[in-house]
PDB file of C-alpha atoms in Angstrom:
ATOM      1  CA  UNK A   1     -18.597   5.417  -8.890  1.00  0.00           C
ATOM      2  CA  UNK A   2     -19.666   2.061  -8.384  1.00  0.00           C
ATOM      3  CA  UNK A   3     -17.354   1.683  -4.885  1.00  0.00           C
ATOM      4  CA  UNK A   4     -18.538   4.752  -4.008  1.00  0.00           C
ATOM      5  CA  UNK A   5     -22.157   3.665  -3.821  1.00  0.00           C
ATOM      6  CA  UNK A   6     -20.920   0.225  -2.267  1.00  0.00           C
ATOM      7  CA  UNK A   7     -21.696  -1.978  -5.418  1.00  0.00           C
ATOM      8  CA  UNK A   8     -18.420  -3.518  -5.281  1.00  0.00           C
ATOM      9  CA  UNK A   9     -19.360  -6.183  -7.376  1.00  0.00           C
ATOM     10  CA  UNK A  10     -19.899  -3.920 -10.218  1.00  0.00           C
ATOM     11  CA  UNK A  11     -16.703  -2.353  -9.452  1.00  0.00           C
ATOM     12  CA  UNK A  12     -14.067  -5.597  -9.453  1.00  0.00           C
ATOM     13  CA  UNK A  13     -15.865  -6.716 -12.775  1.00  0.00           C
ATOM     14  CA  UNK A  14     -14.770  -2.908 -13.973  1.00  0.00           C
ATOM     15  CA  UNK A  15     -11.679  -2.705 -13.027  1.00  0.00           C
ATOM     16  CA  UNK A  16     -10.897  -6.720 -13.873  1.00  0.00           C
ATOM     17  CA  UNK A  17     -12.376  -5.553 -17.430  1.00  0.00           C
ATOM     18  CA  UNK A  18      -9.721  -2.619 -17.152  1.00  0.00           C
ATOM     19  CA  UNK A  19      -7.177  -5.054 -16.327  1.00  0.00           C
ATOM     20  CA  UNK A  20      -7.817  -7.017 -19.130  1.00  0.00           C
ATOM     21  CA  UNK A  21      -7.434  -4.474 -21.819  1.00  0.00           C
ATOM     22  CA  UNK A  22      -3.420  -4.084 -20.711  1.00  0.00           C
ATOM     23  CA  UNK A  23      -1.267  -5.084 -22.901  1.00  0.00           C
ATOM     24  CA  UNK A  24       1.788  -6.922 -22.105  1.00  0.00           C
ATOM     25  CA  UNK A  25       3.864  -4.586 -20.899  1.00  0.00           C
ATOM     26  CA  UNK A  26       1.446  -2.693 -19.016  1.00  0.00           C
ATOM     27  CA  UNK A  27       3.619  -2.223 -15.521  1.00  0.00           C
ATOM     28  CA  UNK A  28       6.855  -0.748 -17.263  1.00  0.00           C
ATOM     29  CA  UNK A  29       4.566   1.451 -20.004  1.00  0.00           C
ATOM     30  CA  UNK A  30       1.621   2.162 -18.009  1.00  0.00           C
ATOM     31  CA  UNK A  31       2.539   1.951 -14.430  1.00  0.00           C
ATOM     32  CA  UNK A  32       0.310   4.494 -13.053  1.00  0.00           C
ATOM     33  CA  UNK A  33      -2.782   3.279 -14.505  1.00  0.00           C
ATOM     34  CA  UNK A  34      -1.890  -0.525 -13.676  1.00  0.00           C
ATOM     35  CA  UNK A  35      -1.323   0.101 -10.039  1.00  0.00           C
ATOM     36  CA  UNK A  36      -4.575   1.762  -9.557  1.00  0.00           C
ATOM     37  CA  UNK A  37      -6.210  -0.722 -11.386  1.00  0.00           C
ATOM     38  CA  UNK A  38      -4.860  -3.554  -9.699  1.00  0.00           C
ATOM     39  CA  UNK A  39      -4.906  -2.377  -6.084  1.00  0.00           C
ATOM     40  CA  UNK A  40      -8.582  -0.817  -6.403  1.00  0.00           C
ATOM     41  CA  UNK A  41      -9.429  -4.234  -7.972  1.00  0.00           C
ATOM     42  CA  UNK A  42      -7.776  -6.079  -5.253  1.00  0.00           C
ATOM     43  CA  UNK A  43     -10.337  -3.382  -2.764  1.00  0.00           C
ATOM     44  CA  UNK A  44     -12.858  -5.011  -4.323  1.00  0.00           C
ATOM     45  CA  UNK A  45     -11.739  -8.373  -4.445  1.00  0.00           C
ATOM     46  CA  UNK A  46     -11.635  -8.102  -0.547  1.00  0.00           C
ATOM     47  CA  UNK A  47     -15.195  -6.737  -0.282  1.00  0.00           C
ATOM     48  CA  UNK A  48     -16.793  -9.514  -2.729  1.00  0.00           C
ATOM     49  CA  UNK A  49     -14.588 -12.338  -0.614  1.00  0.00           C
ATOM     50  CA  UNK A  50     -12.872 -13.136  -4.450  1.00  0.00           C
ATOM     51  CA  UNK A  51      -9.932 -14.425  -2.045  1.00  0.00           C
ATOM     52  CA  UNK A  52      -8.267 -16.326  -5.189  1.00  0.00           C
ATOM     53  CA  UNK A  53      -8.656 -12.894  -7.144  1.00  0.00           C
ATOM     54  CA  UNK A  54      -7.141 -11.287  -4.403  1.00  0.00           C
ATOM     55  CA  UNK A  55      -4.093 -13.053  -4.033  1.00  0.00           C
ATOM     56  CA  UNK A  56      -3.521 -12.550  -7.377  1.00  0.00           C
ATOM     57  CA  UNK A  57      -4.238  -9.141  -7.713  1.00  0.00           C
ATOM     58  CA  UNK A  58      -1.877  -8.596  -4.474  1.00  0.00           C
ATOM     59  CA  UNK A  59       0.778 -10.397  -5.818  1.00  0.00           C
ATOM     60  CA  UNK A  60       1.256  -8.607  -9.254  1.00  0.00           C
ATOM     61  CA  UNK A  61       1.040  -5.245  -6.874  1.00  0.00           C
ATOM     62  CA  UNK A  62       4.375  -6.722  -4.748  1.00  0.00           C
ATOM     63  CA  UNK A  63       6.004  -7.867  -7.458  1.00  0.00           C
ATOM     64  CA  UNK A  64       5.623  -4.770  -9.523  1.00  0.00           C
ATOM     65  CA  UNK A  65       5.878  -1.985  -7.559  1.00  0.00           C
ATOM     66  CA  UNK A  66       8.087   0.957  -8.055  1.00  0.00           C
ATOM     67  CA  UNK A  67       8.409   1.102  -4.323  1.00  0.00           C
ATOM     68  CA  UNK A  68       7.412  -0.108  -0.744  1.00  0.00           C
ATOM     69  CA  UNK A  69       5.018   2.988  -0.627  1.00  0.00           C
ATOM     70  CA  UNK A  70       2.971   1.764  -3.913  1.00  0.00           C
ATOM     71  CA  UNK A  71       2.453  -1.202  -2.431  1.00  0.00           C
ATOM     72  CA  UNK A  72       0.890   0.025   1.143  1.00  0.00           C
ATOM     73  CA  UNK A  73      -2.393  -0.082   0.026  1.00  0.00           C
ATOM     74  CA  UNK A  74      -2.290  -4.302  -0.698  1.00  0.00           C
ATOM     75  CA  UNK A  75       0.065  -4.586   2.313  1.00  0.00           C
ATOM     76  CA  UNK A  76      -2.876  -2.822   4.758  1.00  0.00           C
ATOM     77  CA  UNK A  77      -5.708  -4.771   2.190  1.00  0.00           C
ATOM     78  CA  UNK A  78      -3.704  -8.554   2.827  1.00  0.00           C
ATOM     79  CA  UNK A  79      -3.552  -7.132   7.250  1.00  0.00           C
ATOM     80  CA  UNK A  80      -7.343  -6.878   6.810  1.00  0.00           C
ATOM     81  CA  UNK A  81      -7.658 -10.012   4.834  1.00  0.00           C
ATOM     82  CA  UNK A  82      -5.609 -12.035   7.432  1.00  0.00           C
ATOM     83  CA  UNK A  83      -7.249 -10.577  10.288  1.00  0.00           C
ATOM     84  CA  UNK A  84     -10.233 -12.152   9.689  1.00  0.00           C
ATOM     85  CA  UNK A  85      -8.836 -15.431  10.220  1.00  0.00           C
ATOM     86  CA  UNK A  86      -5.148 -15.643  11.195  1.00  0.00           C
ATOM     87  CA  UNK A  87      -5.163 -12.861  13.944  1.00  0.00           C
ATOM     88  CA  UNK A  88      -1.856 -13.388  15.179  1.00  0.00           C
ATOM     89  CA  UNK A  89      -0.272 -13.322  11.455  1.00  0.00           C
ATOM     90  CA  UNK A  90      -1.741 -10.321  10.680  1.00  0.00           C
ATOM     91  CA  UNK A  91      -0.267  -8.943  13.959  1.00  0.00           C
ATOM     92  CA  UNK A  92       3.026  -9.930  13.220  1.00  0.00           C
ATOM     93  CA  UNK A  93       2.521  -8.493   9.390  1.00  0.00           C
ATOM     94  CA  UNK A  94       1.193  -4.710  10.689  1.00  0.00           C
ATOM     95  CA  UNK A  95       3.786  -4.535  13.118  1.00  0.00           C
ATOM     96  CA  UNK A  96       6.634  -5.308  10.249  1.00  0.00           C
ATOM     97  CA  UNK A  97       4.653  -2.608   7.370  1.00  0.00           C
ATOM     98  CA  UNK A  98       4.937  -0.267  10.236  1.00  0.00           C
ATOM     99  CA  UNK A  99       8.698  -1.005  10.796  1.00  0.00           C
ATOM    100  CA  UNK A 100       9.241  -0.667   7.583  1.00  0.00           C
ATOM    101  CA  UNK A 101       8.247   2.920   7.170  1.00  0.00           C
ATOM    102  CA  UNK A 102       9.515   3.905  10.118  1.00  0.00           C
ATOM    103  CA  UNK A 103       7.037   3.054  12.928  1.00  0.00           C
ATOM    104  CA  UNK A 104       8.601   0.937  15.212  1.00  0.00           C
ATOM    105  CA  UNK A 105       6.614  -1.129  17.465  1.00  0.00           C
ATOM    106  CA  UNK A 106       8.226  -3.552  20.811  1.00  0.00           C
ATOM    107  CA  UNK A 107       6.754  -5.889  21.661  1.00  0.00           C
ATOM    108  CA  UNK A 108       6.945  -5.099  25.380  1.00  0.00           C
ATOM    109  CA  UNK A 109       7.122  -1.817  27.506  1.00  0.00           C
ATOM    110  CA  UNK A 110       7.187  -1.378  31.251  1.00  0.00           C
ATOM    111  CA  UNK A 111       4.788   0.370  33.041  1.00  0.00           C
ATOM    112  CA  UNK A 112       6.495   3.517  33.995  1.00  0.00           C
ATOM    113  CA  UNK A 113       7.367   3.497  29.831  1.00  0.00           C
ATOM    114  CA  UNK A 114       3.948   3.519  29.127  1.00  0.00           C
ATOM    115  CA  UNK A 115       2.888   5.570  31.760  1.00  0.00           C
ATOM    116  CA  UNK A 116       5.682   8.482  30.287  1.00  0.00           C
ATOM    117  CA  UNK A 117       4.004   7.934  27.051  1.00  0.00           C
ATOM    118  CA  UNK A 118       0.826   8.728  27.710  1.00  0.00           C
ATOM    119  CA  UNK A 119       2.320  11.939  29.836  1.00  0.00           C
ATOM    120  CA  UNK A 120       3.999  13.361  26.884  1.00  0.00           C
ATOM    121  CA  UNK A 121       1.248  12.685  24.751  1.00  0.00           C
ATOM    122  CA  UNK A 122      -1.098  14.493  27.516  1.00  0.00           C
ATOM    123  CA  UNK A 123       1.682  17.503  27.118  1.00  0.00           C
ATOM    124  CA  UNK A 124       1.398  18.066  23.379  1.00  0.00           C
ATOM    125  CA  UNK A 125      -2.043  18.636  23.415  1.00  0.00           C
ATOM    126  CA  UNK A 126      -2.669  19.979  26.539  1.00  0.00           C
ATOM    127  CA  UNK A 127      -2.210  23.253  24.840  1.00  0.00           C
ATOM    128  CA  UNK A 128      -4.971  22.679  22.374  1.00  0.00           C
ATOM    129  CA  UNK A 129      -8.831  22.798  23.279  1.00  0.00           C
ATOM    130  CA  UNK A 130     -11.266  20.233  21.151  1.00  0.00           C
ATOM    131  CA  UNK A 131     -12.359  22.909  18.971  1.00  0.00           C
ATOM    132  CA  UNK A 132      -8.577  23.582  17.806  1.00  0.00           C
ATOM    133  CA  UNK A 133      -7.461  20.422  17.003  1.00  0.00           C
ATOM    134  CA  UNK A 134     -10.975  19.878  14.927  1.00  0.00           C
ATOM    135  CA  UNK A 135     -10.107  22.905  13.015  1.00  0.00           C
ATOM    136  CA  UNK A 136      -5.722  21.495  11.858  1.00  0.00           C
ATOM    137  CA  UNK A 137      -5.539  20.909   8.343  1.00  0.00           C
ATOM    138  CA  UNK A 138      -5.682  17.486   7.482  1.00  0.00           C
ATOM    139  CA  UNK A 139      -3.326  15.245   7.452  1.00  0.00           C
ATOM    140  CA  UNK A 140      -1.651  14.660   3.326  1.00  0.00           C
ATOM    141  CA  UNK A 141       1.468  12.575   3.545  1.00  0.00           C
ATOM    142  CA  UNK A 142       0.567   9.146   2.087  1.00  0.00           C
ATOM    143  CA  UNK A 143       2.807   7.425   4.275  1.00  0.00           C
ATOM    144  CA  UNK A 144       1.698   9.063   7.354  1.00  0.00           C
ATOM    145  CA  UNK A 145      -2.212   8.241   6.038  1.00  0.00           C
ATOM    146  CA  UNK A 146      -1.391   4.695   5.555  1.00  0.00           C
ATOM    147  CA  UNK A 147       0.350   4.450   9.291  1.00  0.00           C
ATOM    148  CA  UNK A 148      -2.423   5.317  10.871  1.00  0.00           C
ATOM    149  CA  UNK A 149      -4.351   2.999   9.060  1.00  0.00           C
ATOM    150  CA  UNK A 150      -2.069   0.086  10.207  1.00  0.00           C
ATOM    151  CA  UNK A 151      -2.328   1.398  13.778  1.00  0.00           C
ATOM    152  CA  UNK A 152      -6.123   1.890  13.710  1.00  0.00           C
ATOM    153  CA  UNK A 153      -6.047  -1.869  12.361  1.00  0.00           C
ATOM    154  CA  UNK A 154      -3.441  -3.180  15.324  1.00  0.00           C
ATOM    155  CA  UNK A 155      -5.014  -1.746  17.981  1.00  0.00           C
ATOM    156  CA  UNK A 156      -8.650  -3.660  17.090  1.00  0.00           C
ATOM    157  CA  UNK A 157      -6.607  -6.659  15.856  1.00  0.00           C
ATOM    158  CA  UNK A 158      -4.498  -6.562  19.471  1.00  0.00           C
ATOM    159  CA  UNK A 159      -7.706  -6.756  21.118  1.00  0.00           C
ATOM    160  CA  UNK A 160      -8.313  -9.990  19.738  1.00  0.00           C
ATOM    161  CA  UNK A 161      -4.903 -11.399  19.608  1.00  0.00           C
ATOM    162  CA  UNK A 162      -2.202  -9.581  21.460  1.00  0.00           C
ATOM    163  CA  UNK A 163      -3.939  -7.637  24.546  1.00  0.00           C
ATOM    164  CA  UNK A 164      -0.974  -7.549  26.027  1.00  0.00           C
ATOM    165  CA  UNK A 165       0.311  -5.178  23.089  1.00  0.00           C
ATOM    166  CA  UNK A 166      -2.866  -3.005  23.863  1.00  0.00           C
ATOM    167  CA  UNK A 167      -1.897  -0.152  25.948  1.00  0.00           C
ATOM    168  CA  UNK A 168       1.713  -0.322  23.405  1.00  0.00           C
ATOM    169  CA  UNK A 169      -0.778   0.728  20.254  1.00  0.00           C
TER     170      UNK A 169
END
């Protein structure tokens, strides 16, 4: 409740209290509730600019993890992190999450590839009016979710960094 409302002060020093209450072998017994924990903890970390918290908190999510989806979340919280500071890092870091789930990314594209792009994109939904697409169920696969995150992310984080990679995004 207390992210919710934007007290994310409140919030870390919950779920770091949470944490704390583990016992030992908390990721094997209570994997679930540790991964939540940690990576809504680590949310929190990044809004309260707890950067020593975070890396922590980040780290026991990588190491942990049942599997490269559970660890999205920290992967797109560490992109954020970075891009406040090393742009071109968390560039390179977006572009390899999003390779790894199957998203590829070059680095370069001609015009007339871009161009062809754009023209098949304009063909999808050239069928559709506004009012359609408003009305498509949302999307629910996880993965998908968290891609679109990481694109949303590149594109603003190309602007700074990469134009070049701009019309690509």
């Amino acid at each position: 409740k207390a992210m919710a409302n934007g007290d994310f002060t409140s919030a870390y020093t919950f779920f770091d209290n949470g944490i704390s209450f583990l016992r030992r072998r908390h990721w094997k017994e209570h994997y679930d509730l540790s991964l939540n924990l940690f990576v809504s903890a680590a949310k929190c970390a990044l809004f309260i600019n707890n950067l020593v918290s975070l890396k922590y908190l980040s780290q026991q999510v990588l190491t942990f993890a049942k599997s490269y989806q559970d660890k999205l979340e920290v992967l797109y919280i560490t992109v954020i992190c970075l891009g406040s500071c090393e742009v071109p890092q968390a560039i390179d870091k977006a572009i390899l999450v999003l390779s790894n789930i199957g998203e590829k990314i070059s680095e370069s594209y001609t015009e007339s590839e871009i161009i062809s792009s754009m023209e098949q994109t304009r063909a999808i939904l050239e069928p559709y009016a506004d009012e359609n697409l408003f009305c498509h169920k949302p999307m629910e696969d996880r993965q998908l979710i968290m891609a679109m995150k990481f694109l949303a992310t590149l594109e603003l984080l190309t602007q700074m960094g990469r134009p070049a990679l701009q019309p690509i995004v």
